[in-house]
mmCIF file of C-alpha atoms in Angstrom:
data_model
loop_
_atom_site.group_PDB
_atom_site.id
_atom_site.type_symbol
_atom_site.label_atom_id
_atom_site.label_comp_id
_atom_site.label_asym_id
_atom_site.label_seq_id
_atom_site.Cartn_x
_atom_site.Cartn_y
_atom_site.Cartn_z
ATOM 1 C CA ALA W 1 7.961 47.489 -34.289
ATOM 2 C CA LEU W 2 5.373 45.925 -32.021
ATOM 3 C CA ALA W 3 2.734 48.321 -33.377
ATOM 4 C CA ARG W 4 3.552 47.294 -36.953
ATOM 5 C CA VAL W 5 3.298 43.618 -36.000
ATOM 6 C CA GLN W 6 -0.054 44.274 -34.322
ATOM 7 C CA ARG W 7 -1.369 45.949 -37.486
ATOM 8 C CA ALA W 8 -0.238 42.902 -39.476
ATOM 9 C CA LEU W 9 -2.055 40.614 -37.061
ATOM 10 C CA ASP W 10 -5.226 42.680 -37.281
ATOM 11 C CA ALA W 11 -5.151 41.985 -40.999
ATOM 12 C CA GLU W 12 -4.033 38.349 -40.696
ATOM 13 C CA PRO W 13 -4.818 36.943 -37.198
ATOM 14 C CA GLU W 14 -3.775 33.390 -38.179
ATOM 15 C CA ASN W 15 -0.189 34.402 -38.968
ATOM 16 C CA ALA W 16 1.887 32.278 -36.582
ATOM 17 C CA ALA W 17 5.150 33.951 -37.561
ATOM 18 C CA ALA W 18 3.720 37.365 -36.707
ATOM 19 C CA TRP W 19 2.575 36.089 -33.306
ATOM 20 C CA ASP W 20 6.083 34.718 -32.728
ATOM 21 C CA THR W 21 7.525 38.153 -33.531
ATOM 22 C CA ALA W 22 5.043 39.814 -31.195
ATOM 23 C CA ALA W 23 6.075 37.407 -28.447
ATOM 24 C CA ARG W 24 9.773 38.166 -28.900
ATOM 25 C CA LEU W 25 9.166 41.911 -28.855
ATOM 26 C CA SER W 26 6.943 41.733 -25.779
ATOM 27 C CA GLU W 27 9.481 39.618 -23.929
ATOM 28 C CA ALA W 28 12.230 42.100 -24.821
ATOM 29 C CA ARG W 29 10.093 44.845 -23.278
ATOM 30 C CA GLY W 30 9.763 42.811 -20.064
ATOM 31 C CA GLU W 31 6.077 42.050 -20.728
ATOM 32 C CA ALA W 32 6.133 38.328 -19.962
ATOM 33 C CA ARG W 33 2.386 37.842 -19.854
ATOM 34 C CA SER W 34 1.859 39.561 -23.200
ATOM 35 C CA ALA W 35 4.641 37.429 -24.667
ATOM 36 C CA ALA W 36 3.005 34.262 -23.314
ATOM 37 C CA GLU W 37 -0.365 35.303 -24.739
ATOM 38 C CA ALA W 38 1.247 35.859 -28.140
ATOM 39 C CA LEU W 39 2.923 32.441 -28.034
ATOM 40 C CA GLU W 40 -0.395 30.802 -27.199
ATOM 41 C CA LYS W 41 -1.946 32.583 -30.188
ATOM 42 C CA ALA W 42 0.876 31.260 -32.360
ATOM 43 C CA ALA W 43 0.304 27.773 -30.990
ATOM 44 C CA ASN W 44 -3.370 28.005 -31.929
ATOM 45 C CA CYS W 45 -2.316 28.634 -35.514
ATOM 46 C CA LEU W 46 -0.117 25.553 -35.641
ATOM 47 C CA ALA W 47 -0.299 21.842 -34.871
ATOM 48 C CA GLY W 48 1.832 19.040 -33.480
ATOM 49 C CA GLY W 49 5.302 19.746 -32.186
ATOM 50 C CA GLU W 50 5.388 23.382 -33.263
ATOM 51 C CA SER W 51 2.203 24.119 -31.369
ATOM 52 C CA ALA W 52 3.319 22.173 -28.267
ATOM 53 C CA THR W 53 6.735 23.857 -28.191
ATOM 54 C CA ARG W 54 5.165 27.333 -28.178
ATOM 55 C CA ARG W 55 2.858 26.410 -25.325
ATOM 56 C CA TYR W 56 5.856 25.127 -23.391
ATOM 57 C CA GLN W 57 7.721 28.376 -24.092
ATOM 58 C CA ALA W 58 4.706 30.385 -22.949
ATOM 59 C CA ALA W 59 4.571 28.373 -19.716
ATOM 60 C CA THR W 60 8.216 29.160 -18.958
ATOM 61 C CA LEU W 61 7.400 32.875 -19.153
ATOM 62 C CA ILE W 62 4.487 32.880 -16.731
ATOM 63 C CA GLU W 63 5.251 30.000 -14.329
ATOM 64 C CA ALA W 64 6.233 32.355 -11.504
ATOM 65 C CA SER W 65 3.278 34.722 -11.900
ATOM 66 C CA ASP W 66 0.468 32.355 -12.949
ATOM 67 C CA ALA W 67 1.161 28.709 -12.184
ATOM 68 C CA GLU W 68 -2.415 27.661 -12.975
ATOM 69 C CA TRP W 69 -2.175 29.000 -16.514
ATOM 70 C CA ALA W 70 1.307 27.529 -16.898
ATOM 71 C CA ALA W 71 -0.093 24.125 -15.906
ATOM 72 C CA THR W 72 -2.895 24.454 -18.466
ATOM 73 C CA LEU W 73 -0.425 25.323 -21.224
ATOM 74 C CA LEU W 74 1.809 22.402 -20.304
ATOM 75 C CA GLU W 75 -1.113 19.976 -20.121
ATOM 76 C CA ARG W 76 -2.113 20.981 -23.651
ATOM 77 C CA ALA W 77 1.472 20.655 -24.830
ATOM 78 C CA VAL W 78 1.957 17.110 -23.517
ATOM 79 C CA THR W 79 -1.500 16.084 -24.682
ATOM 80 C CA ALA W 80 -0.645 17.213 -28.219
ATOM 81 C CA VAL W 81 2.882 15.755 -28.142
ATOM 82 C CA PRO W 82 3.387 13.262 -25.274
ATOM 83 C CA ALA W 83 7.029 12.848 -26.324
ATOM 84 C CA LEU W 84 7.907 16.467 -25.438
ATOM 85 C CA ALA W 85 9.956 15.555 -22.367
ATOM 86 C CA VAL W 86 10.841 19.123 -21.367
ATOM 87 C CA ALA W 87 7.150 19.996 -21.096
ATOM 88 C CA GLY W 88 6.479 16.890 -18.989
ATOM 89 C CA ALA W 89 9.386 17.706 -16.701
ATOM 90 C CA MET W 90 8.165 21.258 -16.224
ATOM 91 C CA LEU W 91 4.620 20.026 -15.622
ATOM 92 C CA THR W 92 6.018 17.836 -12.835
ATOM 93 C CA ARG W 93 7.355 20.900 -11.036
ATOM 94 C CA VAL W 94 4.341 23.134 -11.665
ATOM 95 C CA ALA W 95 1.752 20.493 -10.748
ATOM 96 C CA PHE W 96 3.614 19.638 -7.543
ATOM 97 C CA GLY W 97 3.706 23.314 -6.600
ATOM 98 C CA LEU W 98 -0.053 23.473 -7.093
ATOM 99 C CA GLY W 99 -0.582 20.453 -4.844
ATOM 100 C CA ARG W 100 -1.518 18.134 -7.730
ATOM 101 C CA ARG W 101 0.560 15.214 -6.527
ATOM 102 C CA ALA W 102 -0.907 12.510 -8.762
ATOM 103 C CA GLN W 103 -0.404 14.631 -11.866
ATOM 104 C CA ALA W 104 3.163 15.443 -10.814
ATOM 105 C CA LYS W 105 3.941 11.754 -10.302
ATOM 106 C CA ARG W 106 2.572 10.760 -13.720
ATOM 107 C CA ALA W 107 4.353 13.608 -15.475
ATOM 108 C CA ALA W 108 7.673 12.737 -13.835
ATOM 109 C CA GLU W 109 7.423 9.063 -14.738
ATOM 110 C CA LEU W 110 6.623 9.860 -18.370
ATOM 111 C CA ALA W 111 9.334 12.514 -18.725
ATOM 112 C CA LEU W 112 12.007 10.227 -17.268
ATOM 113 C CA GLU W 113 10.865 7.321 -19.416
ATOM 114 C CA LEU W 114 11.180 9.542 -22.488
ATOM 115 C CA ALA W 115 14.614 10.719 -21.374
ATOM 116 C CA SER W 116 15.822 7.148 -20.906
ATOM 117 C CA GLY W 117 14.616 6.471 -24.447
ATOM 118 C CA GLY W 118 16.720 9.276 -25.848
ATOM 119 C CA ALA W 119 14.497 12.345 -25.523
ATOM 120 C CA GLU W 120 16.410 15.561 -24.878
ATOM 121 C CA LEU W 121 16.356 16.454 -21.188
ATOM 122 C CA ASP W 122 19.439 17.802 -19.483
ATOM 123 C CA GLU W 123 20.843 16.174 -16.364
ATOM 124 C CA ALA W 124 19.837 18.877 -13.893
ATOM 125 C CA ILE W 125 16.224 18.781 -15.095
ATOM 126 C CA ARG W 126 16.134 14.979 -14.963
ATOM 127 C CA LEU W 127 17.414 15.091 -11.383
ATOM 128 C CA GLU W 128 14.855 17.696 -10.337
ATOM 129 C CA THR W 129 12.069 15.739 -12.039
ATOM 130 C CA ALA W 130 13.027 12.478 -10.347
ATOM 131 C CA LEU W 131 13.210 14.113 -6.911
ATOM 132 C CA ILE W 132 9.877 15.916 -7.270
ATOM 133 C CA GLY W 133 8.250 12.798 -8.693
ATOM 134 C CA GLY W 134 9.579 10.796 -5.743
ATOM 135 C CA GLN W 135 8.170 13.312 -3.266
ATOM 136 C CA ALA W 136 4.826 13.241 -5.042
ATOM 137 C CA ALA W 137 4.644 9.438 -5.101
ATOM 138 C CA ARG W 138 5.627 9.229 -1.464
ATOM 139 C CA SER W 139 2.969 11.732 -0.425
ATOM 140 C CA LEU W 140 0.420 9.582 -2.282
ATOM 141 C CA ASP W 141 1.561 6.508 -0.298
ATOM 142 C CA CYS W 142 2.949 4.835 -3.420
ATOM 143 C CA PRO W 143 6.226 3.454 -2.030
ATOM 144 C CA GLU W 144 7.321 1.341 -4.998
ATOM 145 C CA PRO W 145 7.020 4.128 -7.614
ATOM 146 C CA ALA W 146 8.592 6.537 -5.118
ATOM 147 C CA ALA W 147 11.573 4.206 -4.620
ATOM 148 C CA ARG W 148 11.992 3.890 -8.391
ATOM 149 C CA LEU W 149 11.910 7.659 -8.858
ATOM 150 C CA TYR W 150 14.460 8.253 -6.110
ATOM 151 C CA GLY W 151 16.516 5.467 -7.668
ATOM 152 C CA ALA W 152 16.422 7.376 -10.960
ATOM 153 C CA ALA W 153 17.708 10.437 -9.117
ATOM 154 C CA LEU W 154 20.590 8.388 -7.706
ATOM 155 C CA GLU W 155 21.540 7.168 -11.177
ATOM 156 C CA ILE W 156 22.153 10.827 -12.012
ATOM 157 C CA SER W 157 23.613 11.883 -8.656
ATOM 158 C CA PRO W 158 24.729 8.783 -6.687
ATOM 159 C CA GLN W 159 25.470 10.728 -3.497
ATOM 160 C CA HIS W 160 22.374 12.900 -3.389
ATOM 161 C CA PRO W 161 21.443 13.131 0.327
ATOM 162 C CA GLU W 162 17.670 13.429 -0.077
ATOM 163 C CA ALA W 163 17.492 10.601 -2.592
ATOM 164 C CA LEU W 164 19.626 8.265 -0.477
ATOM 165 C CA SER W 165 17.559 8.966 2.645
ATOM 166 C CA ALA W 166 14.231 8.568 0.919
ATOM 167 C CA LYS W 167 15.161 5.472 -1.058
ATOM 168 C CA GLY W 168 16.584 3.795 2.054
ATOM 169 C CA GLU W 169 13.483 4.544 4.116
ATOM 170 C CA LEU W 170 11.172 3.380 1.347
ATOM 171 C CA LEU W 171 13.058 0.143 0.706
ATOM 172 C CA PHE W 172 12.998 -0.590 4.438
ATOM 173 C CA ASP W 173 9.219 -0.180 4.495
ATOM 174 C CA LEU W 174 8.965 -2.418 1.412
ATOM 175 C CA GLY W 175 10.923 -5.160 3.182
ATOM 176 C CA ASP W 176 14.129 -4.835 1.154
ATOM 177 C CA ARG W 177 16.421 -4.636 4.169
ATOM 178 C CA GLU W 178 19.668 -5.078 2.255
ATOM 179 C CA GLY W 179 18.787 -2.389 -0.281
ATOM 180 C CA ALA W 180 17.722 -0.110 2.570
ATOM 181 C CA ARG W 181 20.969 -0.739 4.432
ATOM 182 C CA GLN W 182 23.103 0.079 1.395
ATOM 183 C CA ALA W 183 21.298 3.344 0.713
ATOM 184 C CA LEU W 184 21.254 4.458 4.339
ATOM 185 C CA GLU W 185 24.872 3.491 4.977
ATOM 186 C CA ALA W 186 25.784 5.625 1.969
ATOM 187 C CA ARG W 187 23.762 8.501 3.410
ATOM 188 C CA LEU W 188 25.391 8.139 6.810
ATOM 189 C CA GLY W 189 28.795 8.214 5.150
ATOM 190 C CA LEU W 190 28.260 11.658 3.608
ATOM 191 C CA ASP W 191 29.730 14.781 5.160
ATOM 192 C CA THR W 192 26.480 16.710 4.765
ATOM 193 C CA PRO W 193 24.340 17.131 7.923
ATOM 194 C CA ASP W 194 21.606 14.543 8.366
ATOM 195 C CA PRO W 195 18.742 15.740 10.591
ATOM 196 C CA GLU W 196 17.391 12.174 10.572
ATOM 197 C CA ARG W 197 20.702 10.531 11.415
ATOM 198 C CA ALA W 198 19.423 8.788 14.563
ATOM 199 C CA HIS W 199 16.439 7.399 12.673
ATOM 200 C CA HIS W 200 18.658 6.213 9.828
ATOM 201 C CA LEU W 201 21.043 4.504 12.250
ATOM 202 C CA CYS W 202 18.066 2.754 13.765
ATOM 203 C CA LEU W 203 16.873 1.493 10.360
ATOM 204 C CA VAL W 204 20.356 0.260 9.532
ATOM 205 C CA GLY W 205 20.417 -1.552 12.879
ATOM 206 C CA ALA W 206 17.102 -3.227 12.105
ATOM 207 C CA SER W 207 18.413 -4.217 8.659
ATOM 208 C CA LEU W 208 21.467 -5.853 10.244
ATOM 209 C CA GLU W 209 19.682 -7.702 13.065
ATOM 210 C CA ALA W 210 19.271 -11.035 11.302
ATOM 211 C CA ASN W 211 22.754 -11.383 9.791
ATOM 212 C CA ASP W 212 25.019 -9.273 11.975
ATOM 213 C CA PRO W 213 23.463 -8.646 15.397
ATOM 214 C CA GLN W 214 26.708 -7.290 16.849
ATOM 215 C CA ALA W 215 26.883 -4.581 14.185
ATOM 216 C CA ALA W 216 23.188 -3.896 14.743
ATOM 217 C CA LEU W 217 23.853 -3.311 18.444
ATOM 218 C CA GLY W 218 26.446 -0.714 17.503
ATOM 219 C CA ARG W 219 24.042 1.138 15.229
ATOM 220 C CA TYR W 220 21.295 1.138 17.867
ATOM 221 C CA ALA W 221 23.729 2.417 20.489
ATOM 222 C CA GLU W 222 24.808 5.253 18.167
ATOM 223 C CA ALA W 223 21.160 6.114 17.534
ATOM 224 C CA ILE W 224 20.367 6.270 21.252
ATOM 225 C CA GLU W 225 23.408 8.447 21.845
ATOM 226 C CA LEU W 226 21.990 10.941 19.346
ATOM 227 C CA ASP W 227 18.369 10.590 20.452
ATOM 228 C CA PRO W 228 17.910 8.966 23.880
ATOM 229 C CA ASN W 229 14.143 8.905 23.385
ATOM 230 C CA LEU W 230 14.174 6.822 20.202
ATOM 231 C CA ASP W 231 11.913 3.918 21.156
ATOM 232 C CA ARG W 232 12.727 1.864 18.081
ATOM 233 C CA ALA W 233 16.416 1.806 18.952
ATOM 234 C CA HIS W 234 15.787 0.864 22.587
ATOM 235 C CA GLY W 235 13.450 -1.904 21.470
ATOM 236 C CA GLY W 236 16.024 -3.149 18.983
ATOM 237 C CA LEU W 237 18.714 -3.356 21.644
ATOM 238 C CA VAL W 238 16.449 -5.338 23.955
ATOM 239 C CA ALA W 239 15.389 -7.745 21.220
ATOM 240 C CA ILE W 240 18.973 -8.512 20.209
ATOM 241 C CA TYR W 241 20.160 -8.976 23.777
ATOM 242 C CA GLU W 242 17.290 -11.382 24.373
ATOM 243 C CA SER W 243 17.989 -13.311 21.177
ATOM 244 C CA LEU W 244 21.646 -13.639 22.209
ATOM 245 C CA SER W 245 20.624 -14.679 25.764
ATOM 246 C CA ARG W 246 22.463 -11.669 27.179
ATOM 247 C CA ILE W 247 19.821 -11.206 29.836
ATOM 248 C CA ASP W 248 21.719 -8.852 32.156
ATOM 249 C CA GLU W 249 22.177 -6.431 29.269
ATOM 250 C CA ALA W 250 18.560 -6.875 28.177
ATOM 251 C CA VAL W 251 17.336 -6.034 31.688
ATOM 252 C CA ASN W 252 19.609 -2.984 31.869
ATOM 253 C CA ALA W 253 18.423 -1.836 28.468
ATOM 254 C CA LEU W 254 14.792 -2.216 29.538
ATOM 255 C CA GLN W 255 15.402 -0.199 32.675
ATOM 256 C CA CYS W 256 17.058 2.583 30.667
ATOM 257 C CA TRP W 257 14.155 2.485 28.222
ATOM 258 C CA ALA W 258 11.646 2.584 31.073
ATOM 259 C CA ALA W 259 13.345 5.680 32.467
ATOM 260 C CA ARG W 260 12.753 7.384 29.101
ATOM 261 C CA ALA W 261 9.068 6.494 28.867
ATOM 262 C CA THR W 262 6.728 9.426 28.359
ATOM 263 C CA GLY W 263 3.779 7.661 29.997
ATOM 264 C CA SER W 264 3.410 5.694 33.214
ATOM 265 C CA LYS W 265 1.866 2.695 31.450
ATOM 266 C CA GLU W 266 4.752 2.421 28.983
ATOM 267 C CA ARG W 267 7.238 2.650 31.818
ATOM 268 C CA ALA W 268 5.461 -0.025 33.843
ATOM 269 C CA GLU W 269 5.210 -2.390 30.869
ATOM 270 C CA ARG W 270 8.962 -2.144 30.266
ATOM 271 C CA LEU W 271 9.671 -2.824 33.919
ATOM 272 C CA VAL W 272 7.351 -5.838 33.811
ATOM 273 C CA ARG W 273 9.215 -7.184 30.790
ATOM 274 C CA ALA W 274 12.493 -6.795 32.675
ATOM 275 C CA GLY W 275 10.953 -8.561 35.658
ATOM 276 C CA GLU W 276 9.833 -11.438 33.468
ATOM 277 C CA LEU W 277 13.359 -11.837 32.142
ATOM 278 C CA GLU W 278 14.695 -11.976 35.687
ATOM 279 C CA LEU W 279 12.066 -14.562 36.663
ATOM 280 C CA GLY W 280 13.264 -16.724 33.797
ATOM 281 C CA ARG W 281 16.631 -17.151 35.522
ATOM 282 C CA GLU W 282 17.331 -19.175 38.610
ATOM 283 C CA GLY W 283 18.034 -17.195 41.760
ATOM 284 C CA ARG W 284 16.888 -13.841 40.373
ATOM 285 C CA GLU W 285 13.651 -13.583 42.345
ATOM 286 C CA GLU W 286 14.760 -10.576 44.401
ATOM 287 C CA PRO W 287 15.699 -8.348 41.436
ATOM 288 C CA ALA W 288 12.460 -9.446 39.746
ATOM 289 C CA GLU W 289 10.462 -8.456 42.818
ATOM 290 C CA VAL W 290 12.055 -5.001 42.887
ATOM 291 C CA LEU W 291 11.189 -4.434 39.233
ATOM 292 C CA LEU W 292 7.614 -5.679 39.584
ATOM 293 C CA ARG W 293 6.950 -3.611 42.706
ATOM 294 C CA GLU W 294 8.209 -0.546 40.894
ATOM 295 C CA ALA W 295 5.873 -1.343 37.993
ATOM 296 C CA THR W 296 2.820 -1.613 40.266
ATOM 297 C CA ALA W 297 3.736 1.684 41.907
ATOM 298 C CA VAL W 298 4.268 3.469 38.586
ATOM 299 C CA CYS W 299 1.014 2.308 36.991
ATOM 300 C CA PRO W 300 -1.370 0.234 39.134
ATOM 301 C CA GLU W 301 -3.571 -0.463 36.080
ATOM 302 C CA VAL W 302 -0.959 -2.801 34.547
ATOM 303 C CA ALA W 303 -2.433 -6.085 35.739
ATOM 304 C CA GLN W 304 0.425 -8.304 34.567
ATOM 305 C CA ALA W 305 2.748 -6.710 37.137
ATOM 306 C CA TRP W 306 0.355 -7.559 39.984
ATOM 307 C CA LEU W 307 -0.143 -11.111 38.759
ATOM 308 C CA LEU W 308 3.569 -11.861 38.429
ATOM 309 C CA LEU W 309 4.361 -10.279 41.776
ATOM 310 C CA ALA W 310 1.535 -12.070 43.594
ATOM 311 C CA ASP W 311 2.591 -15.387 42.084
ATOM 312 C CA LEU W 312 6.205 -14.740 43.076
ATOM 313 C CA LEU W 313 5.270 -14.014 46.694
ATOM 314 C CA TRP W 314 2.958 -17.034 46.882
ATOM 315 C CA SER W 315 5.553 -19.378 45.358
ATOM 316 C CA ARG W 316 8.122 -18.255 47.950
ATOM 317 C CA GLY W 317 5.741 -19.012 50.838
ATOM 318 C CA ARG W 318 5.060 -15.396 51.717
ATOM 319 C CA ASN W 319 1.315 -15.999 51.997
ATOM 320 C CA GLY W 320 0.445 -12.962 54.078
ATOM 321 C CA GLU W 321 2.181 -10.598 51.664
ATOM 322 C CA ALA W 322 0.607 -12.413 48.710
ATOM 323 C CA LEU W 323 -2.867 -12.015 50.258
ATOM 324 C CA ASP W 324 -2.374 -8.317 50.937
ATOM 325 C CA LEU W 325 -0.955 -7.659 47.482
ATOM 326 C CA ALA W 326 -3.650 -9.638 45.672
ATOM 327 C CA THR W 327 -6.358 -7.741 47.569
ATOM 328 C CA ARG W 328 -4.854 -4.405 46.577
ATOM 329 C CA ALA W 329 -4.426 -5.620 43.004
ATOM 330 C CA LEU W 330 -8.108 -6.524 42.641
ATOM 331 C CA ASP W 331 -9.021 -3.023 43.794
ATOM 332 C CA ALA W 332 -6.614 -1.431 41.311
ATOM 333 C CA ILE W 333 -7.331 -3.325 38.080
ATOM 334 C CA GLY W 334 -10.433 -3.651 35.964
ATOM 335 C CA ASP W 335 -12.099 -6.636 34.349
ATOM 336 C CA VAL W 336 -9.037 -8.016 32.583
ATOM 337 C CA PRO W 337 -7.863 -11.608 31.925
ATOM 338 C CA GLU W 338 -5.264 -11.423 34.710
ATOM 339 C CA ARG W 339 -7.973 -10.766 37.303
ATOM 340 C CA SER W 340 -8.947 -14.432 37.622
ATOM 341 C CA GLY W 341 -5.352 -15.473 38.247
ATOM 342 C CA ILE W 342 -4.902 -12.853 40.962
ATOM 343 C CA ALA W 343 -8.189 -13.871 42.567
ATOM 344 C CA LEU W 344 -7.041 -17.515 42.616
ATOM 345 C CA ILE W 345 -3.782 -16.597 44.372
ATOM 346 C CA ARG W 346 -5.749 -14.555 46.901
ATOM 347 C CA ALA W 347 -8.065 -17.479 47.608
ATOM 348 C CA ARG W 348 -5.108 -19.812 48.140
ATOM 349 C CA ALA W 349 -3.432 -17.356 50.471
ATOM 350 C CA LEU W 350 -6.485 -17.002 52.751
#
């Protein structure tokens, strides 16, 4: 049968129906590439929607074996008939697989716009298109379009884990804390595993800080329980405790955070901050001194620790200790703003 069709095409190469028959026969024989070639020939004999549909059909046959050619066929299809939503949706997937993120984003947006206007595109394909489009937009650092695309996915599947996570993270970055909280709370409420659960708890905590600091503390504590090294959660705890004037808890939180520091400078800076909080309260000079001495021992380059400690010793009349400490401090630090203050304390202590 295929041989007879080929003879007919030799005599009449512009016969679209014969090319269609050749495509069907080739596909039945398992010859996908030959079938796709025949469909492209048929498309060349036609125009408009009929031509675009055949190019789309050809692309479906060779997507797995020749994505570049599939992309070319789909590009021609959507150029000829921009309203062919199924071709745009498929182009989203193929372009993304080829690393063409901008093209995938545009194709997804157009396909979903067509679908919302009534174009035929089944639910599963719309969901896939929205998710891929969201990934593409996010990789291009286009947060607003990415959030819209993930939002479109959630309209189809309101409890989709990836879409909830991504939309929540994107809305947080865009400053929509309430929208971020809603999406991330929904994600946290799902039974499916969340590898980013600690991070999501932290973002929810940050979203709650202004209006419900007590709830925010709970989220940060949960995050730290899951990931004790999550700096953002530790910092959030400290900030809330400070804002609520719960200084004992702020100091304890800073000490726990300091113990988790990966570098000596970070650790010292957290200890200094705890020392400063202690100095802000009457009668807490001794705990402040312990914290500041630990900071100078951990990282001698942190000049603020030396300055606060020298000033503390001088103010308490311990001139000899202040002189010795200020001398050691000037040897340890570089040319930083705190140097002049330490030098002044040293001069007074002489």
